Short mmCIF file of C-alpha atoms and ligand atoms in Angstrom, two decimals:
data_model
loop_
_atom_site.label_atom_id
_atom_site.label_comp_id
_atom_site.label_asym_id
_atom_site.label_seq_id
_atom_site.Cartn_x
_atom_site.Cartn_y
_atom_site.Cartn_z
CA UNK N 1 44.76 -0.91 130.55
CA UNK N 2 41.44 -2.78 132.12
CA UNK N 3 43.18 -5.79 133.21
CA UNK N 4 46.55 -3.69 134.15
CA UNK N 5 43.71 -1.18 136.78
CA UNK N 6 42.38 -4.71 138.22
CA UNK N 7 45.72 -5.33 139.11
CA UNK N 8 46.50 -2.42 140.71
CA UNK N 9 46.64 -1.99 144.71
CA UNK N 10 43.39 0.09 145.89
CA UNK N 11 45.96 2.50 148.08
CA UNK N 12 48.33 3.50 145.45
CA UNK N 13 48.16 6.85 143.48
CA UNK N 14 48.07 7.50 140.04
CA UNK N 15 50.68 9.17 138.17
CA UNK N 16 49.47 12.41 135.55
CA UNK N 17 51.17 12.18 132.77
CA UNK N 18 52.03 15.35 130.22
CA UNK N 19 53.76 13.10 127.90
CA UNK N 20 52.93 12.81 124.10
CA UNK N 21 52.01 9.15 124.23
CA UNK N 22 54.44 8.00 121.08
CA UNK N 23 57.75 6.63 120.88
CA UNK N 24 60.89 6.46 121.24
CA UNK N 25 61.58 5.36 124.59
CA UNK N 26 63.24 8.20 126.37
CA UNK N 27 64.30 9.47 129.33
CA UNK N 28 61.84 11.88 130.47
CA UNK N 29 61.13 13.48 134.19
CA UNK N 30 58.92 13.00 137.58
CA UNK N 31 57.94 15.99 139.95
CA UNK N 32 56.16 15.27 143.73
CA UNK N 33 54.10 17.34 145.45
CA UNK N 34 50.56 18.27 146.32
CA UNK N 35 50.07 14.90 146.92
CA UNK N 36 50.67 13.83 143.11
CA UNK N 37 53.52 12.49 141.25
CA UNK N 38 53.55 14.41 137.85
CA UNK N 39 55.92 13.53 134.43
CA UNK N 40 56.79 15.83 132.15
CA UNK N 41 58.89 15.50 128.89
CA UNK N 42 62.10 17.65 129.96
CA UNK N 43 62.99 19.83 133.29
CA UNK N 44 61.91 22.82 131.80
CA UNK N 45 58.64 22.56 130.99
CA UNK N 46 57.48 20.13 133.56
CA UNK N 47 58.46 23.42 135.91
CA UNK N 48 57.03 25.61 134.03
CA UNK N 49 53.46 23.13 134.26
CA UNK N 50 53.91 22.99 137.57
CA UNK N 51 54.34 27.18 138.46
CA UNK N 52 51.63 27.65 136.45
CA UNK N 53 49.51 25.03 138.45
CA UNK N 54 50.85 25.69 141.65
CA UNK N 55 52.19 28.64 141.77
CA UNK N 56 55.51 30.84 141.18
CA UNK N 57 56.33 30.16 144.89
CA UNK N 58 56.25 25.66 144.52
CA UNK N 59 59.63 23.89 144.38
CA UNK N 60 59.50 22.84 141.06
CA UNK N 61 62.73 20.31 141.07
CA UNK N 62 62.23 16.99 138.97
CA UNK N 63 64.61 14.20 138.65
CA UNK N 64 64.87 11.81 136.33
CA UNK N 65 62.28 8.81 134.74
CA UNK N 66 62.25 6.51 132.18
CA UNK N 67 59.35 6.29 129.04
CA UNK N 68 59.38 3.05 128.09
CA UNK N 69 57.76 2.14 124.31
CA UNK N 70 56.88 -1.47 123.98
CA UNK N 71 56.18 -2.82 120.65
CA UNK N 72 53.01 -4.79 122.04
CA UNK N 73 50.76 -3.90 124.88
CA UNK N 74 52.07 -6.71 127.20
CA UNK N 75 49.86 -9.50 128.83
CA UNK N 76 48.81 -9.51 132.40
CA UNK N 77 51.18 -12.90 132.70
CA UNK N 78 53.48 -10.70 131.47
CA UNK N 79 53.07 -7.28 133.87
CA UNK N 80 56.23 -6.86 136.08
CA UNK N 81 56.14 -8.33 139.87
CA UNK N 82 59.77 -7.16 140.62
CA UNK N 83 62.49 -4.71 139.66
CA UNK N 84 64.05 -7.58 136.90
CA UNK N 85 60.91 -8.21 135.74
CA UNK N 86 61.15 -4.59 134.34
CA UNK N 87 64.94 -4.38 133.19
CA UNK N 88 63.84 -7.40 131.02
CA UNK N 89 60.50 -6.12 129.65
CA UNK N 90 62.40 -2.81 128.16
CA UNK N 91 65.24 -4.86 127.08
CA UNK N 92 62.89 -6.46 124.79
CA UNK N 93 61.65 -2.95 124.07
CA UNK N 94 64.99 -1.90 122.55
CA UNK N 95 68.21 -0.26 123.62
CA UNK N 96 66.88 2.84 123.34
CA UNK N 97 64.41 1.45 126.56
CA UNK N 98 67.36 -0.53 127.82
CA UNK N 99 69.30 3.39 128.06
CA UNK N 100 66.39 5.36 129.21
CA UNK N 101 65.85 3.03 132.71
CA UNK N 102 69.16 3.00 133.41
CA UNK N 103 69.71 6.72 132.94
CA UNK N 104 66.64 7.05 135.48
CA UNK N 105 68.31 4.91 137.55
CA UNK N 106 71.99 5.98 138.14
CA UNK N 107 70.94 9.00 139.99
CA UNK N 108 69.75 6.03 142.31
CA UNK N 109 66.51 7.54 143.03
CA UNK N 110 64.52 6.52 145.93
CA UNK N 111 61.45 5.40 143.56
CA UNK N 112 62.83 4.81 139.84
CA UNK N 113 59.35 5.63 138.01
CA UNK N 114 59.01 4.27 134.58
CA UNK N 115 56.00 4.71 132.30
CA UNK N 116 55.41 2.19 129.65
CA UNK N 117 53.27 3.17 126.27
CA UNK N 118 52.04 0.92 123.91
CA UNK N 119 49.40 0.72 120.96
CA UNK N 120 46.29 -0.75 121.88
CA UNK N 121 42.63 -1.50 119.92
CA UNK N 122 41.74 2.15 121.10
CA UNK N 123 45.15 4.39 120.42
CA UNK N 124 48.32 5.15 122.81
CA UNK N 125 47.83 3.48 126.43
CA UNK N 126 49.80 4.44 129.55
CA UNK N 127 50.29 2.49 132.85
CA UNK N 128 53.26 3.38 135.51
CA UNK N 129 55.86 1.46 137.33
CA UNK N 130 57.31 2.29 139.96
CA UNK N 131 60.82 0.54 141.26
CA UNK N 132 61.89 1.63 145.00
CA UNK N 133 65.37 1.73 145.60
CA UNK N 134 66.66 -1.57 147.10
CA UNK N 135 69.00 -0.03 149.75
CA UNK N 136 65.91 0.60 151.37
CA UNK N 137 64.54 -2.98 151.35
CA UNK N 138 66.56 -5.40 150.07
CA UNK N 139 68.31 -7.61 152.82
CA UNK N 140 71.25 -8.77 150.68
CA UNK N 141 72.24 -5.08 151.81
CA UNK N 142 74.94 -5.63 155.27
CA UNK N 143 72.79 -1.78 156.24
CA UNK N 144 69.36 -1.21 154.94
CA UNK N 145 70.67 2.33 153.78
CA UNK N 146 73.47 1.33 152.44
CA UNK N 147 73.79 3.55 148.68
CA UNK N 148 74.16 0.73 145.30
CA UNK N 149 77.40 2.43 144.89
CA UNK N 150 79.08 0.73 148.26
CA UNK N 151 82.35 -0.75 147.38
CA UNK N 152 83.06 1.85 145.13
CA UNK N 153 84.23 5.48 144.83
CA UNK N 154 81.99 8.53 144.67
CA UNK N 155 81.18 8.05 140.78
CA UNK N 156 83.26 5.64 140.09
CA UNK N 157 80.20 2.76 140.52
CA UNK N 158 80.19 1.14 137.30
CA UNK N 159 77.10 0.80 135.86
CA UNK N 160 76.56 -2.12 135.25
CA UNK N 161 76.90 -3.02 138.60
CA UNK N 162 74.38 -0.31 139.94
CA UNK N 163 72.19 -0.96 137.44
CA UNK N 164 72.08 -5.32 138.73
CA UNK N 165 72.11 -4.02 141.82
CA UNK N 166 69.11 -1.70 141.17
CA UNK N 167 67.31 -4.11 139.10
CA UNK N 168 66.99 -6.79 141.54
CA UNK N 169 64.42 -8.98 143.08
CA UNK N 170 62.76 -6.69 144.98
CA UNK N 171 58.50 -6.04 143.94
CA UNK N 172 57.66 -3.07 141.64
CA UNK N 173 54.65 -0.82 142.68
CA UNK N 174 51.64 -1.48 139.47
CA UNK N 175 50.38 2.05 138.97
CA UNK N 176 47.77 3.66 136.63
CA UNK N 177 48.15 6.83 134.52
CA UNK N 178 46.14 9.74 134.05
CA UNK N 179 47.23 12.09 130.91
CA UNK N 180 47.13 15.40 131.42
CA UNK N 181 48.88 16.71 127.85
CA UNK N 182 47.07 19.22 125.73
CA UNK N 183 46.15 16.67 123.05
CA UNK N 184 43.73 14.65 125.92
CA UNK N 185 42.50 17.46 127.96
CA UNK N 186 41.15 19.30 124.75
CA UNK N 187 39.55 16.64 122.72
CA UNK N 188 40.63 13.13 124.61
CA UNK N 189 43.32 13.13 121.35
CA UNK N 190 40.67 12.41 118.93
CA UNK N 191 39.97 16.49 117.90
CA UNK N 192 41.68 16.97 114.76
CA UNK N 193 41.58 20.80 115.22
CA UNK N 194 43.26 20.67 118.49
CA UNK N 195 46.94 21.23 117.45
CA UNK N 196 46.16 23.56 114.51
CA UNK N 197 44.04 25.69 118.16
CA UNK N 198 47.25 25.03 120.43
CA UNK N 199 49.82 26.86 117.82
CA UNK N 200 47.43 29.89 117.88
CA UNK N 201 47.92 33.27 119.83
CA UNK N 202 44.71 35.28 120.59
CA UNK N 203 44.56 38.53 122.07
CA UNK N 204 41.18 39.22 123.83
CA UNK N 205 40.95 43.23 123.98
CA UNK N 206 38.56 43.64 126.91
CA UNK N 207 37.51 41.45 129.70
CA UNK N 208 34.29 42.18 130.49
CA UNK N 209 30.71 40.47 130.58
CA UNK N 210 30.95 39.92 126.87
CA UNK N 211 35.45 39.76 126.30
CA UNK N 212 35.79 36.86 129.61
CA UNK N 213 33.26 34.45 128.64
CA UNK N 214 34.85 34.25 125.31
CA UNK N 215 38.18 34.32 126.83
CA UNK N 216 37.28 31.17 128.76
CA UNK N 217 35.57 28.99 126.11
CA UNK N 218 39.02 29.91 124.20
CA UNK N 219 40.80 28.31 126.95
CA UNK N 220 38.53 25.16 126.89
CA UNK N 221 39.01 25.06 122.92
CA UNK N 222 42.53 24.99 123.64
CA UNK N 223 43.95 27.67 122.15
CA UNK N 224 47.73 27.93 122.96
CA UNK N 225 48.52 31.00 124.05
CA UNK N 226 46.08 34.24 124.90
CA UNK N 227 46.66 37.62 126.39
CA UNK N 228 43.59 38.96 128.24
CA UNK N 229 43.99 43.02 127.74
CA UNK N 230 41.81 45.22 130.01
CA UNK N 231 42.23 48.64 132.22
CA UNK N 232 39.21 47.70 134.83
CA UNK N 233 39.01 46.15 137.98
CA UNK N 234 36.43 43.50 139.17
CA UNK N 235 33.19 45.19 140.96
CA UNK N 236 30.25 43.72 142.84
CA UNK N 237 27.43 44.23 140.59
CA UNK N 238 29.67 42.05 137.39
CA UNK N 239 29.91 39.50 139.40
CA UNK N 240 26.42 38.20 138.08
CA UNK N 241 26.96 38.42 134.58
CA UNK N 242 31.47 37.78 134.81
CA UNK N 243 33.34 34.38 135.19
CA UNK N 244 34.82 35.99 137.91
CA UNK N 245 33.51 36.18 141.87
CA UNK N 246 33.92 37.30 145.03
CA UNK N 247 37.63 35.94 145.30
CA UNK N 248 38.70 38.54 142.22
CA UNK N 249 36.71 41.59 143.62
CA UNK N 250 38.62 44.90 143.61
CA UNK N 251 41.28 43.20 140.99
CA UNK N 252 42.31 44.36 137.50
CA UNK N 253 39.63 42.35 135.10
CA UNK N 254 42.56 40.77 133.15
CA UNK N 255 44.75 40.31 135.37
CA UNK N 256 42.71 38.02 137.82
CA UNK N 257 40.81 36.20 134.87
CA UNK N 258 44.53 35.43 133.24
CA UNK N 259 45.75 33.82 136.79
CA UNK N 260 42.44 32.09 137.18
CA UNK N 261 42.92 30.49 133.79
CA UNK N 262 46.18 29.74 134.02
CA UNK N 263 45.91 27.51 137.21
CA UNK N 264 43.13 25.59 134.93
CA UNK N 265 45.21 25.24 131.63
CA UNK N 266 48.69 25.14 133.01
CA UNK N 267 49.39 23.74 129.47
CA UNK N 268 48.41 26.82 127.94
CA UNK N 269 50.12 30.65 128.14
CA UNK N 270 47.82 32.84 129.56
CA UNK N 271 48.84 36.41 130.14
CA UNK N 272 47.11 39.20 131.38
CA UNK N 273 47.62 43.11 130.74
CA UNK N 274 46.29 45.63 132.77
CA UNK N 275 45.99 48.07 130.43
CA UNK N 276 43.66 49.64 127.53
CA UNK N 277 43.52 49.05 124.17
CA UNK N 278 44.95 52.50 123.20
CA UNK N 279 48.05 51.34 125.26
CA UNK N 280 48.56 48.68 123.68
CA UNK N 281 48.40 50.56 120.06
CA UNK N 282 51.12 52.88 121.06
CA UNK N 283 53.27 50.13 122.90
CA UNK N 284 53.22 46.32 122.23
CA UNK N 285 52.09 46.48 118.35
CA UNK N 286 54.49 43.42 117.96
CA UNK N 287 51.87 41.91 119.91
CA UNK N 288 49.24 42.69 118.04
CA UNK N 289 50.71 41.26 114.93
CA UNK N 290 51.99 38.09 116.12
CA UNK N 291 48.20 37.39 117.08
CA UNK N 292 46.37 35.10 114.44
CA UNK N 293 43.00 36.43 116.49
CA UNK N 294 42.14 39.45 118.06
CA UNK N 295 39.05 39.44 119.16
CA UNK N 296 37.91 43.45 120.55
CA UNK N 297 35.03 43.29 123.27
CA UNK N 298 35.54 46.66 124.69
CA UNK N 299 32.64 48.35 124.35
CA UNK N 300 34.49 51.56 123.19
CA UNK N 301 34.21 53.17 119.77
CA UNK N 302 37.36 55.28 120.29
CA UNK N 303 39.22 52.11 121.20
CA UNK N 304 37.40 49.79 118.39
CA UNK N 305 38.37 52.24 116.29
CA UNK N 306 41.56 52.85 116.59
CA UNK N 307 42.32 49.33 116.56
CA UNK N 308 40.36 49.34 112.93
CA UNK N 309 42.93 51.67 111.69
CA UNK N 310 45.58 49.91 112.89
CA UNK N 311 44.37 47.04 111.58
CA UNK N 312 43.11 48.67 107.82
CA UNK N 313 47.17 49.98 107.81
CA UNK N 314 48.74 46.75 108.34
CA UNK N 315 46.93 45.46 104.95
CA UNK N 316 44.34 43.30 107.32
CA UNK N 317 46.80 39.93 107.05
CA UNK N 318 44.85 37.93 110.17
CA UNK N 319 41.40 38.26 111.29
CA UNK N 320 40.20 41.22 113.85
CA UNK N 321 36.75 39.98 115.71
CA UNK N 322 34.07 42.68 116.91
CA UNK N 323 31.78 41.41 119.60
CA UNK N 324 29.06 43.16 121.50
CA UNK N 325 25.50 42.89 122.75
CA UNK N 326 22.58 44.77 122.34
CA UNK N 327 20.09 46.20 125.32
CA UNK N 328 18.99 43.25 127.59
CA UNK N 329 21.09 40.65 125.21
CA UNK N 330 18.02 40.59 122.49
CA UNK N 331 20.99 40.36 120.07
CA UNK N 332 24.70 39.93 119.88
CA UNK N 333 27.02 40.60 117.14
CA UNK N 334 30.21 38.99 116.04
CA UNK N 335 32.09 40.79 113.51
CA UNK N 336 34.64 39.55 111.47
CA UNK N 337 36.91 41.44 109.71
CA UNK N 338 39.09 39.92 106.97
CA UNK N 339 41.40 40.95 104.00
CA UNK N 340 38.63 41.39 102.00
CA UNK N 341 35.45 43.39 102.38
CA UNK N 342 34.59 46.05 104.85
CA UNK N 343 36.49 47.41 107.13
CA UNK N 344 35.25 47.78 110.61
CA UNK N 345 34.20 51.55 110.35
CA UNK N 346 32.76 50.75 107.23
CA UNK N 347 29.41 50.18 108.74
CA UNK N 348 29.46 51.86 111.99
CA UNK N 349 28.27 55.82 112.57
CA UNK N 350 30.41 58.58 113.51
CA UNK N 351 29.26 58.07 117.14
CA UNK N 352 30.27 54.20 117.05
CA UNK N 353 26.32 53.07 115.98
CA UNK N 354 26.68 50.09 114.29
CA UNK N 355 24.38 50.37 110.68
CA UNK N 356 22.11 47.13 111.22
CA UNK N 357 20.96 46.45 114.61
CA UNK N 358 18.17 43.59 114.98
CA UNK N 359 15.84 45.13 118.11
CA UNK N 360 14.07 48.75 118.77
CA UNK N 361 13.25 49.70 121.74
CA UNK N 362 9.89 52.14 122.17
CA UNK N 363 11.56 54.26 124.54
CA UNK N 364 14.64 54.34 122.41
CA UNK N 365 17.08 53.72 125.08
CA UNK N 366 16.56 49.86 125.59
CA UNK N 367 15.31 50.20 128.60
CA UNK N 368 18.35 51.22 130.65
CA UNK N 369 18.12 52.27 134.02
CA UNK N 370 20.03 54.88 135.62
CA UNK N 371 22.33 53.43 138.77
CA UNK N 372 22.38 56.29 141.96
CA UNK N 373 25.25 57.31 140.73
CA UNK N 374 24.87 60.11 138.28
CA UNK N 375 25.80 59.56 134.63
CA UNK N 376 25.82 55.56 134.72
CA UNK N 377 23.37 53.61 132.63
CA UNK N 378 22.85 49.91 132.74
CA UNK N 379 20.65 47.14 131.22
CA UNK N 380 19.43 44.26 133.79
CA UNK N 381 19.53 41.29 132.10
CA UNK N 382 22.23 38.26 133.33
CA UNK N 383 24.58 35.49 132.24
CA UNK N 384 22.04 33.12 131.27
CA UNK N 385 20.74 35.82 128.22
CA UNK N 386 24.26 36.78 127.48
CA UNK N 387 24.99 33.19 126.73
CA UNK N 388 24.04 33.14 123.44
CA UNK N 389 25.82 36.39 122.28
CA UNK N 390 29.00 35.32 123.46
CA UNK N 391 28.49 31.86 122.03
CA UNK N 392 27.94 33.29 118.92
CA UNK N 393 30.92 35.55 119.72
CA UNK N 394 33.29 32.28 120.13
CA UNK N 395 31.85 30.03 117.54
CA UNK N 396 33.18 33.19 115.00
CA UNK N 397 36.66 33.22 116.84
CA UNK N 398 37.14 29.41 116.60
CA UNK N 399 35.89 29.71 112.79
CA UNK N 400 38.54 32.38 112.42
CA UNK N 401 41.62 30.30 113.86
CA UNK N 402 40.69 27.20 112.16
CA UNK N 403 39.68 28.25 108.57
CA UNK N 404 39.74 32.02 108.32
CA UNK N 405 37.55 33.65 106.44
CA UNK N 406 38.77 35.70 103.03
CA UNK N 407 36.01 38.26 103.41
CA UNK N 408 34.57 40.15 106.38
CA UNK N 409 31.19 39.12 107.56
CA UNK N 410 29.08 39.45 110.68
CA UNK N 411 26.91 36.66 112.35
CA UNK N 412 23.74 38.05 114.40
CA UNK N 413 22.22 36.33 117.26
CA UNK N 414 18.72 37.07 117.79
CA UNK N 415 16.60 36.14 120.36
CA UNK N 416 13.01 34.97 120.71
CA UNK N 417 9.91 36.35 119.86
CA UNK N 418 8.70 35.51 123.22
CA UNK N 419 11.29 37.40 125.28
CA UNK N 420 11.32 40.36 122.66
CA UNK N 421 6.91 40.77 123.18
CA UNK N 422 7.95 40.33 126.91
CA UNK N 423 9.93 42.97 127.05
CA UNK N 424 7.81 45.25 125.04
CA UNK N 425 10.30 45.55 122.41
CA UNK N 426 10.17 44.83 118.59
CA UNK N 427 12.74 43.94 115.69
CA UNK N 428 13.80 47.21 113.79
CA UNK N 429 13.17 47.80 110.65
CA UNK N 430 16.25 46.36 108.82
CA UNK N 431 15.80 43.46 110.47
CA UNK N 432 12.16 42.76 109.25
CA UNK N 433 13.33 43.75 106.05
CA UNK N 434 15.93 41.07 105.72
CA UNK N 435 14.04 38.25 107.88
CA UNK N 436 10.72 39.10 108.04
CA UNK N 437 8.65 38.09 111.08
CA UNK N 438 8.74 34.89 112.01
CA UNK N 439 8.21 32.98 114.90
CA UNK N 440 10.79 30.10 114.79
CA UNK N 441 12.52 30.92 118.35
CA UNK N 442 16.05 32.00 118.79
CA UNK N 443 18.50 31.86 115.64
CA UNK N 444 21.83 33.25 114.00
CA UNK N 445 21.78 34.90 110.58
CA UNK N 446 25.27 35.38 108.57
CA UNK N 447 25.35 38.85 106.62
CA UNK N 448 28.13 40.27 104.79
CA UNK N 449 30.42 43.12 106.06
CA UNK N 450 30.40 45.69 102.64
CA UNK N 451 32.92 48.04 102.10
CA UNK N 452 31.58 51.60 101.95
CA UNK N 453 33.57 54.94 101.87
CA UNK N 454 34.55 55.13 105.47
CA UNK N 455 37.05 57.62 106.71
CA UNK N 456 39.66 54.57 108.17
CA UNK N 457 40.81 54.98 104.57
CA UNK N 458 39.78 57.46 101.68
CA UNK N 459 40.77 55.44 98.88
CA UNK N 460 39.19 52.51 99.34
CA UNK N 461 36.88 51.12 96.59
CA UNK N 462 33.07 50.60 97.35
CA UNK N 463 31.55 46.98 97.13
CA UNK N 464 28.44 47.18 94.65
CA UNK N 465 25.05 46.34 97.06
CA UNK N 466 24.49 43.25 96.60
ZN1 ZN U 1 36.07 50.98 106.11
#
């Protein structure tokens, strides 16, 4: 592929390739537009790429190519100058090579575009050829726009003649490749976990400070397909500690974060729901089970809740993932709830106050301020705190999807001494019971999620105390 780029004219584009890099040779398909040329493995879901990139709106017709496999990388005395040169390199390839260029080329496209794959020291490689139709160029042609089927009937061209005629002398354009398939954008094709991420489905139940963050970092992970699920619309003062900005002001949370995503991953499904939890309880439960994630970031007990019974009836099959913060992002928590264990209520209060929490506050109210408006409570702290929480959050949600866990647990990020004596806050008393004092800086602590006699379910038995 280094020798193939030296060869290659400064002024030509690259092609972006969504192919799986492996044989056979096959005929596959090219899209143009937005300045790009763009091939996909079939019709459908190069569209489908391309909608999700561009847009529902984008004419999102494709026409044939060829993928050529070659059994051997080939030398740069043997890269194709003209059209022959390339009929002959994927006859040596096989018949199936031999087929696939001349099904790409009967439609008699203006630029036949073949990619050729081979294995190299390094893995799969990729470099592009593209063949311009002759009628345009050749002069053995009487008319320079004469179609390869003169002489013949409409259809009745054999094809062997179209194909000599295609396959002439006439120089092939050397192009490079850039892949854009799932395997190389999450991982460069060497992440083992990447297709185990890319058959997953994760529903994120709230979309806020703490839900979008992980949402995203899902996204990057590659997880195939996630519904973003949230009632509330975009406001000025998130904007410092949300994904979102300006451009998604005034717009349902899930709604605007699921388009934004989408445009980035257009490999991935990303839906968004503008609705609650609750909603989503009484009307898409099929959803809810298909999901081998959920991962609940609403900040509401009566949602959370809810979703815990759900989730204690169905027998707890897949994961269910609890994330919040505490005042000023001193802490986060990441609870996982599994088939074993506690169940989500198990350790939480009648009022939704979860049983361990690692900071006091002197005032007992963290510190929140009350906006103008009457009634509404916030904590300043921004994105750069909240960071670790929903880090924590996400390393717990990629630990579920890839090896989930058999018994419920929670992991606890806790912040530094420094920024807890700046504050004028201190760690509560369970905390120092369990950790002590120490000075060490930032860290994450994994705990176990008992079972106690919650109301979710009466007859549940009660783990011993460990
Ligand atoms: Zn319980």
């Amino acid at each position: 592929m280094t020798y193939w780029a030296y060869k290659v004219r400064a002024d030509v584009s690259h092609l972006v390739s969504l192919l799986a890099p492996a044989p056979p040779s096959r005929v596959v398909r090219v899209w143009r537009g937005e300045g790009l040329e763009i091939v996909g493995e079939d019709a459908k879901t190069l569209a489908k790429w391309v909608r999700r990139r561009f847009g529902a709106e984008v004419d999102a017709t494709t026409e044939p190519a060829a993928f050529l496999w070659l059994p051997t990388p080939p030398l740069p005395d043997g890269y194709p100058n003209t059209a022959s040169d390339l009929r002959v390199l994927a006859d040596a390839a096989g018949e199936d090579a031999t087929a696939a260029l001349g099904q790409a080329a009967v439609g008699e496209p203006d630029h036949l575009v073949a990619l050729l794959g081979a294995t190299g020291r390094g893995g799969s490689g990729l470099v592009a050829v593209k063949a311009p139709n002759p009628k345009h160029s050749s002069p053995h042609l009487r008319s320079a726009a004469q179609p390869l089927s003169r002489g013949f009937r409409p259809g009745r061209t054999p094809q062997t003649v179209l194909l000599n005629r295609y396959f002439g002398t006439g120089p092939v354009i050397r192009s490079s490749v850039q892949r854009a398939d799932a395997n190389w954008v999450h991982g460069r094709g060497r992440d083992l976990r990447t297709s185990k991420l890319l058959d997953s489905t994760v529903v994120v139940a709230g979309c806020g400070s703490v839900g979008a963050p992980v949402a995203c970092t899902l996204a990057q992970a590659g997880a195939g397909r996630i519904v973003l699920v949230d009632h509330d619309d975009l406001n000025w003062p998130n904007l410092g500690r949300h994904p979102l900005g300006a451009t998604a002001v005034g717009r349902n949370k899930a709604q605007a974060l699921a388009e934004r995503l989408q445009a980035d991953f257009p490999h991935l499904q990303i839906e968004g729901r503008a609705c609650g939890l609750h909603h989503l309880l009484q009307n898409d439960v099929e959803l809810l089970e298909a999901a081998d994630l959920i991962v609940a970031a609403t900040g509401s007990w009566s949602a959370e809740s809810a979703l815990n019974r759900w989730h204690v009836e169905l027998g707890r099959p897949r994961p269910v993932l609890y994330g919040w913060t505490e005042a000023h992002a001193c802490a986060g928590h990441a609870v996982a709830i599994a088939g074993e264990g506690g169940c989500f209520q198990c350790n939480i209060d009648r009022t939704g106050a979860p049983s361990f929490k690692a900071v006091d506050w002197p005032d007992g109210g963290g510190g929140s301020q009350e906006e103008p408006a009457c009634g509404a409570h916030y904590h300043p702290y921004g994105a750069v705190e909240l960071n670790y929480v929903t880090a924590t959050i996400g390393d717990v949600a990629l630990e579920c999807l890839l090896s989930p866990p058999a018994h419920s647990f929670s992991r606890v990020f806790a912040t530094s001494q420094r920024r807890i004596d700046e504050l004028g806050a201190r760690w509560s008393d369970e905390w120092l019971a369990e950790h002590g004092n120490d000075d060490r800086g930032i860290r994450t602590i994994d705990r176990p999620w008992l079972r106690t006699t919650c109301s979710a379910r009466r007859d549940q038995p009660v783990d011993e105390v460990a």
